[in-house]
CSV table of C-alpha atoms in Angstrom, one decimal:
chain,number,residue,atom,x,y,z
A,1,UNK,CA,-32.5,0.7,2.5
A,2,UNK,CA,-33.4,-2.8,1.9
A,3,UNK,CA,-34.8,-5.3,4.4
A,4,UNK,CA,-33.7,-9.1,4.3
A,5,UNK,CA,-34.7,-12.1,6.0
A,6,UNK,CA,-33.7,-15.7,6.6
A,7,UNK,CA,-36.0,-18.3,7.3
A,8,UNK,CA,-35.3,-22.2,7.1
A,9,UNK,CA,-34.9,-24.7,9.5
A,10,UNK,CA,-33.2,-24.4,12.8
A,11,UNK,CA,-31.8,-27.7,13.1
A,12,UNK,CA,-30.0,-29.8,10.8
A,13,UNK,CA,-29.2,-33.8,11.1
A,14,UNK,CA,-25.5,-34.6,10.1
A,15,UNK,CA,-24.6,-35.5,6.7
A,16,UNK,CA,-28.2,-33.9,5.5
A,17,UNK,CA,-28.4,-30.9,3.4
A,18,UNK,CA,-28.9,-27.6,5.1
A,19,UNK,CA,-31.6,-25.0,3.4
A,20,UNK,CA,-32.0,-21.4,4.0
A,21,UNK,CA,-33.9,-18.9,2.4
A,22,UNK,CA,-33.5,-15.0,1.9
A,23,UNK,CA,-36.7,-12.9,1.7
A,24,UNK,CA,-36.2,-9.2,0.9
A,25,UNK,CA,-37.8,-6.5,0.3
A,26,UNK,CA,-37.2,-2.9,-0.3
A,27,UNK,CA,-36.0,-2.9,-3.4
A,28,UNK,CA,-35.9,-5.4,-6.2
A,29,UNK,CA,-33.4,-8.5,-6.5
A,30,UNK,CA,-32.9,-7.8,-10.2
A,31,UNK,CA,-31.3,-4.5,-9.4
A,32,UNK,CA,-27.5,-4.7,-11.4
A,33,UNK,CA,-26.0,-3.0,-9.3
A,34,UNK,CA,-26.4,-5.5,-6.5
A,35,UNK,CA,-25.2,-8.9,-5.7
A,36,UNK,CA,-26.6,-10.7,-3.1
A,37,UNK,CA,-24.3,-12.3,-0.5
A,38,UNK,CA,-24.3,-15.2,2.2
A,39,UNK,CA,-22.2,-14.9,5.2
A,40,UNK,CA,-21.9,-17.3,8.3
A,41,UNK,CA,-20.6,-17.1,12.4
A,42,UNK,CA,-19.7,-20.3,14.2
A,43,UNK,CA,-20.7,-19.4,18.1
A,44,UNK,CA,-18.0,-17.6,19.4
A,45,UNK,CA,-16.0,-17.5,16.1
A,46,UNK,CA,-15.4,-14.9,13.3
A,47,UNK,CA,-17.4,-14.4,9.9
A,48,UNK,CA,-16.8,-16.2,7.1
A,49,UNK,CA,-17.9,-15.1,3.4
A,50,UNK,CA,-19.8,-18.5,2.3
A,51,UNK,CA,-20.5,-17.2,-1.9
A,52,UNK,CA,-23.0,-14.9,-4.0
A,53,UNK,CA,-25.3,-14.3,-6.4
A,54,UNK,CA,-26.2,-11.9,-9.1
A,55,UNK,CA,-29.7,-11.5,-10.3
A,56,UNK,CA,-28.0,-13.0,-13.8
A,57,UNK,CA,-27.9,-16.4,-11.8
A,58,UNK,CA,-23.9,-15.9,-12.2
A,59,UNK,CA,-22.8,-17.4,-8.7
A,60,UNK,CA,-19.2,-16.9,-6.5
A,61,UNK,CA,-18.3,-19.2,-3.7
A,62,UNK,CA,-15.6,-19.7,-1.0
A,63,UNK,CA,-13.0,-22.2,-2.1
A,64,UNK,CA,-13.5,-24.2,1.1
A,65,UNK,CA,-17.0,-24.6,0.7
A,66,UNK,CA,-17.0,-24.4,-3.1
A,67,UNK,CA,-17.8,-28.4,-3.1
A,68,UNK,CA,-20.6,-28.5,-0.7
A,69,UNK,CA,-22.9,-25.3,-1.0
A,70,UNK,CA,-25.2,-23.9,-4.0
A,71,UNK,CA,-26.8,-20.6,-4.2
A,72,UNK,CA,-29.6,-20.0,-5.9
A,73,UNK,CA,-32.1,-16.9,-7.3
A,74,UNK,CA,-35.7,-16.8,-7.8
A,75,UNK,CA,-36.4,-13.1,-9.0
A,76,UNK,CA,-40.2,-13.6,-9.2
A,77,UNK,CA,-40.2,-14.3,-5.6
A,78,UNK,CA,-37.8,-11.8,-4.5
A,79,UNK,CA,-35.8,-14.5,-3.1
A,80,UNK,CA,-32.4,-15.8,-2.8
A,81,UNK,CA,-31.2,-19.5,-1.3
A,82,UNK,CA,-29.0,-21.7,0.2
A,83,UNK,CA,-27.8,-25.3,0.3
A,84,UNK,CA,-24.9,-26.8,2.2
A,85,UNK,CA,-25.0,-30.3,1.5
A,86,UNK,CA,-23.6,-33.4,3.6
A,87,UNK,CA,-23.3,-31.2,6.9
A,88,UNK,CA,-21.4,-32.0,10.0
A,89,UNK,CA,-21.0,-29.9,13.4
A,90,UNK,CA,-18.6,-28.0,12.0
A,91,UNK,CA,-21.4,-26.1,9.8
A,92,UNK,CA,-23.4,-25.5,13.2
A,93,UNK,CA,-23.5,-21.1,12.8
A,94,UNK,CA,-25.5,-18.2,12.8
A,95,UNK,CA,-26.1,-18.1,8.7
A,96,UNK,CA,-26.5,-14.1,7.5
A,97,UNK,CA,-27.7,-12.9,3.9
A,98,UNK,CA,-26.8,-9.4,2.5
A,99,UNK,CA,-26.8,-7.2,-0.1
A,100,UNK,CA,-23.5,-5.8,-1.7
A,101,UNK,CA,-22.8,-3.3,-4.1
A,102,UNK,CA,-19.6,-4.5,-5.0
A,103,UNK,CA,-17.4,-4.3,-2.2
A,104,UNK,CA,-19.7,-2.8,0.2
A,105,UNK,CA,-22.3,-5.2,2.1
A,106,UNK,CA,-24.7,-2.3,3.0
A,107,UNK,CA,-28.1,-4.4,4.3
A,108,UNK,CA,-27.8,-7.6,6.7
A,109,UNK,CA,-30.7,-9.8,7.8
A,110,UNK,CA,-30.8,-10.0,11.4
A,111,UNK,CA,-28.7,-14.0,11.2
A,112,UNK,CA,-30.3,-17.1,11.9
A,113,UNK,CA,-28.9,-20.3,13.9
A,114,UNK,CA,-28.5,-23.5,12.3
A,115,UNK,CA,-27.2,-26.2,14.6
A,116,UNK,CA,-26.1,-29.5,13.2
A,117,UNK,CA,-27.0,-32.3,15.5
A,118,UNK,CA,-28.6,-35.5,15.6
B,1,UNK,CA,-7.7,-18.6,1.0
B,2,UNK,CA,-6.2,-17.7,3.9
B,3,UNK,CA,-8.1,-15.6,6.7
B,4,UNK,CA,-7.0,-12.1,6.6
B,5,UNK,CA,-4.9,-11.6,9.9
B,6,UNK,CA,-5.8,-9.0,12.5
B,7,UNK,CA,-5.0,-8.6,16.0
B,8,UNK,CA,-7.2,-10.4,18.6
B,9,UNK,CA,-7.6,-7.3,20.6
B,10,UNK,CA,-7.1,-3.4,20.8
B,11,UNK,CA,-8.1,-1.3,23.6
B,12,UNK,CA,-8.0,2.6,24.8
B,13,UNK,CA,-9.5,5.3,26.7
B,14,UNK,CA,-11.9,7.4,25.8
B,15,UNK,CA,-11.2,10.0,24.1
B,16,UNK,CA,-8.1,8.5,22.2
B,17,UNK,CA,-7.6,7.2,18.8
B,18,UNK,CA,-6.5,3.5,18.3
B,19,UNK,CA,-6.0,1.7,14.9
B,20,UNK,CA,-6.6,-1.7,14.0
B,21,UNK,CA,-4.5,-3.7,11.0
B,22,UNK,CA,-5.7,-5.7,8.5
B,23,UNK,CA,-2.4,-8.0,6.9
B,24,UNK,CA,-3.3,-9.9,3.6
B,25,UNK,CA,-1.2,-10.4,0.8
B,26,UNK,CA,-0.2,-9.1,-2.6
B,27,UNK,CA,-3.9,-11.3,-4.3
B,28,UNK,CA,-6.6,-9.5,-2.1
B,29,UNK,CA,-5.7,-6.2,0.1
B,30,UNK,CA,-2.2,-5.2,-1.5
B,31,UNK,CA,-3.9,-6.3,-5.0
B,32,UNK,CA,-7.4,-4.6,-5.0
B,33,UNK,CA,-9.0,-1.2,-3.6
B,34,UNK,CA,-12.3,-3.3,-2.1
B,35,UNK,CA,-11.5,-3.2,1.4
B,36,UNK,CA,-14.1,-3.5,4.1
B,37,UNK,CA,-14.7,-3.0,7.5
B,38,UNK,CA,-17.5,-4.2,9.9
B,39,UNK,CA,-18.5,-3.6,13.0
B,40,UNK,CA,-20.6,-6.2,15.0
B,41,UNK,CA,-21.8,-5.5,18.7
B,42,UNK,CA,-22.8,-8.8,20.4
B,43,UNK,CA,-26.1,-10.5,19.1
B,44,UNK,CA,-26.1,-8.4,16.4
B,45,UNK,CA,-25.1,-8.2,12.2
B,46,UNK,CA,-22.3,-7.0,11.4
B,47,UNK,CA,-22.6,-3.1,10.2
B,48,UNK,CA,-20.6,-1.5,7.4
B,49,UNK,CA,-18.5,1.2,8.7
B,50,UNK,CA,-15.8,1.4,6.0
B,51,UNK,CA,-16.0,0.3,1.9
B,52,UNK,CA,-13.5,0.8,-1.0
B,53,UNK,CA,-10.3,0.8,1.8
B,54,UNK,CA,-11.1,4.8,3.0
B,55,UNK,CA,-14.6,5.3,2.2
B,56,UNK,CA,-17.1,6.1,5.1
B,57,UNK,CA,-21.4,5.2,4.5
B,58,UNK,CA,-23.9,7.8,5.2
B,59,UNK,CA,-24.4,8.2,9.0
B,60,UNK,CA,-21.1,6.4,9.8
B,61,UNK,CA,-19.0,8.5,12.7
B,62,UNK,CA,-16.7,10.7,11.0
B,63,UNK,CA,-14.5,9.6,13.9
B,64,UNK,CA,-13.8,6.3,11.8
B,65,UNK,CA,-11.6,6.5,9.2
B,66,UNK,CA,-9.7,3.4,7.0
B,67,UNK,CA,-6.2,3.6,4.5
B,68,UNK,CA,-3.9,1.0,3.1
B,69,UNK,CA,-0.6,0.5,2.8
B,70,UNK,CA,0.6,-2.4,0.6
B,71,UNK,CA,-0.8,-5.5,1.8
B,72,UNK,CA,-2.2,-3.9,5.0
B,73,UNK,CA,-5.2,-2.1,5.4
B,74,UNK,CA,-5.8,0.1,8.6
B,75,UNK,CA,-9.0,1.1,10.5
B,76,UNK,CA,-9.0,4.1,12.8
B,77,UNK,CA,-11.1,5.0,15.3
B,78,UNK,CA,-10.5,8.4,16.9
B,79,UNK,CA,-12.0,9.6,20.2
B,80,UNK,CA,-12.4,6.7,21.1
B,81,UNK,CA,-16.1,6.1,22.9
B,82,UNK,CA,-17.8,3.6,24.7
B,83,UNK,CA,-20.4,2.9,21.9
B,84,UNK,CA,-17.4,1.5,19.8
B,85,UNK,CA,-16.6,-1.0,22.6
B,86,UNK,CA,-17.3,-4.3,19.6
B,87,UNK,CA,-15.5,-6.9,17.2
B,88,UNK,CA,-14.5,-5.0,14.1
B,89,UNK,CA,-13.4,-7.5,11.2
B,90,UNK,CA,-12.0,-6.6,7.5
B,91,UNK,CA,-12.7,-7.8,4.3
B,92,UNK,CA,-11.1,-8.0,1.3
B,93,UNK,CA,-11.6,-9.0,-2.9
B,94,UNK,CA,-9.1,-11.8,-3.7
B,95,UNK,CA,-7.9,-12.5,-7.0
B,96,UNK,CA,-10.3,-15.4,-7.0
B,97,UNK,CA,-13.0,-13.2,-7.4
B,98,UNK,CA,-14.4,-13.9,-3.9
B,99,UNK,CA,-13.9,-12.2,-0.4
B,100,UNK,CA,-12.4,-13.2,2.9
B,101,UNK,CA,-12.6,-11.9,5.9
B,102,UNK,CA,-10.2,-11.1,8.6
B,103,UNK,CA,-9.9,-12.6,11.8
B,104,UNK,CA,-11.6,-10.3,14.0
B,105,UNK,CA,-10.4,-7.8,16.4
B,106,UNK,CA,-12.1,-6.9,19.9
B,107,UNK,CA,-11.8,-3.4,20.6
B,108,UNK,CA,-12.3,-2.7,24.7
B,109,UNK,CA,-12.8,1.2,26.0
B,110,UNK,CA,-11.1,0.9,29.2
């Protein structure tokens, strides 16, 4: 079972760029059979798949946030990223990575809550 | 992409079984055999209970079970206890090669 964990900062200004990072550990990032997932949970609202990664660099995102976000890998470190740029309250969630092997999201960080405010 | 559409709520008693739908269309759950299902207790990740539409984890309930039917996917929970009092949402593949997930359904033991 592999541990992951978020870190990055808690609060965002509007119209910045929002950064988190995924530590994990357990198990290495450059496994193929895994792909490495960020979800996100406005408060009070339902998930929402954001994109992910394989340890190729090959990246997936959501359509609706396709324009704004980038995921990124660093395999030496174990570590996974990301950015959401030009942020408004609307991006104000609880911001989950995971692991999947392929359509199974087995291993979720315990969330961390970015709110967008000024 | 379109959120995949569950119903806001479903509740029993203990003991009995109650299913909860999962509606999507002919490009991710009627098209593809990657459906998911999650349970999330309040303040807490989500936790896979279901993969690959009928597929149950190690140390999942045997009481849960999940099928599919064309575009709709099914989660069953069967003596029903208080433990799966939670939100339980779905998730499909789309032919974009991405996921969605399902609206989110709040399952109450009465």
């Amino acid at each position: 079972q592999l541990q992951l964990q978020e870190s990055g900062p808690g609060l965002v200004k509007p119209s910045e760029t929002l950064s988190l990072t995924c530590t994990v550990s357990g198990g290495s990032i450059s496994y193929s059979s895994y792909f490495w997932d960020w979800t996100r949970q406005p408060p009070g609202k339902g998930l929402e798949w954001i994109g992910s990664i394989y340890y190729s660099g090959r990246t997936y995102y959501s359509p609706s946030l396709k324009s704004r976000v980038t995921i990124s890998i660093d395999t030496s470190k174990n570590q996974f990223s990301l950015k959401v740029n030009s942020v408004t309250a609307a991006d104000t969630a609880v911001y989950y990575c995971a692991s999947r092997i392929v359509g199974a999201t087995t291993d979720w960080g315990q969330g961390t809550l970015v709110t967008v405010s000024s | 992409q379109s959120a995949l559409t569950q119903p806001a709520s479903v509740s029993g008693s203990p003991g009995q079984s109650i299913t909860i739908s999962c509606t999507g269309t002919s490009s991710d759950v009627g098209g593809y055999n990657y459906v998911s299902w999650y349970q999330q207790h309040p303040g807490k990740a989500p936790k896979l209970m279901i993969y690959d539409v009928g597929n149950r984890p190690s140390g999942v309930s045997y009481r849960f079970s999940g099928s599919k039917s064309g575009n709709t996917a099914s989660l069953t929970i069967s003596g029903l206890q208080a433990e799966d009092e939670a939100e339980y949402y779905c998730r499909s593949y789309t032919s974009a090669d991405t996921y969605v997930f399902g609206t989110g359904t709040k399952v109450t033991v009465l």
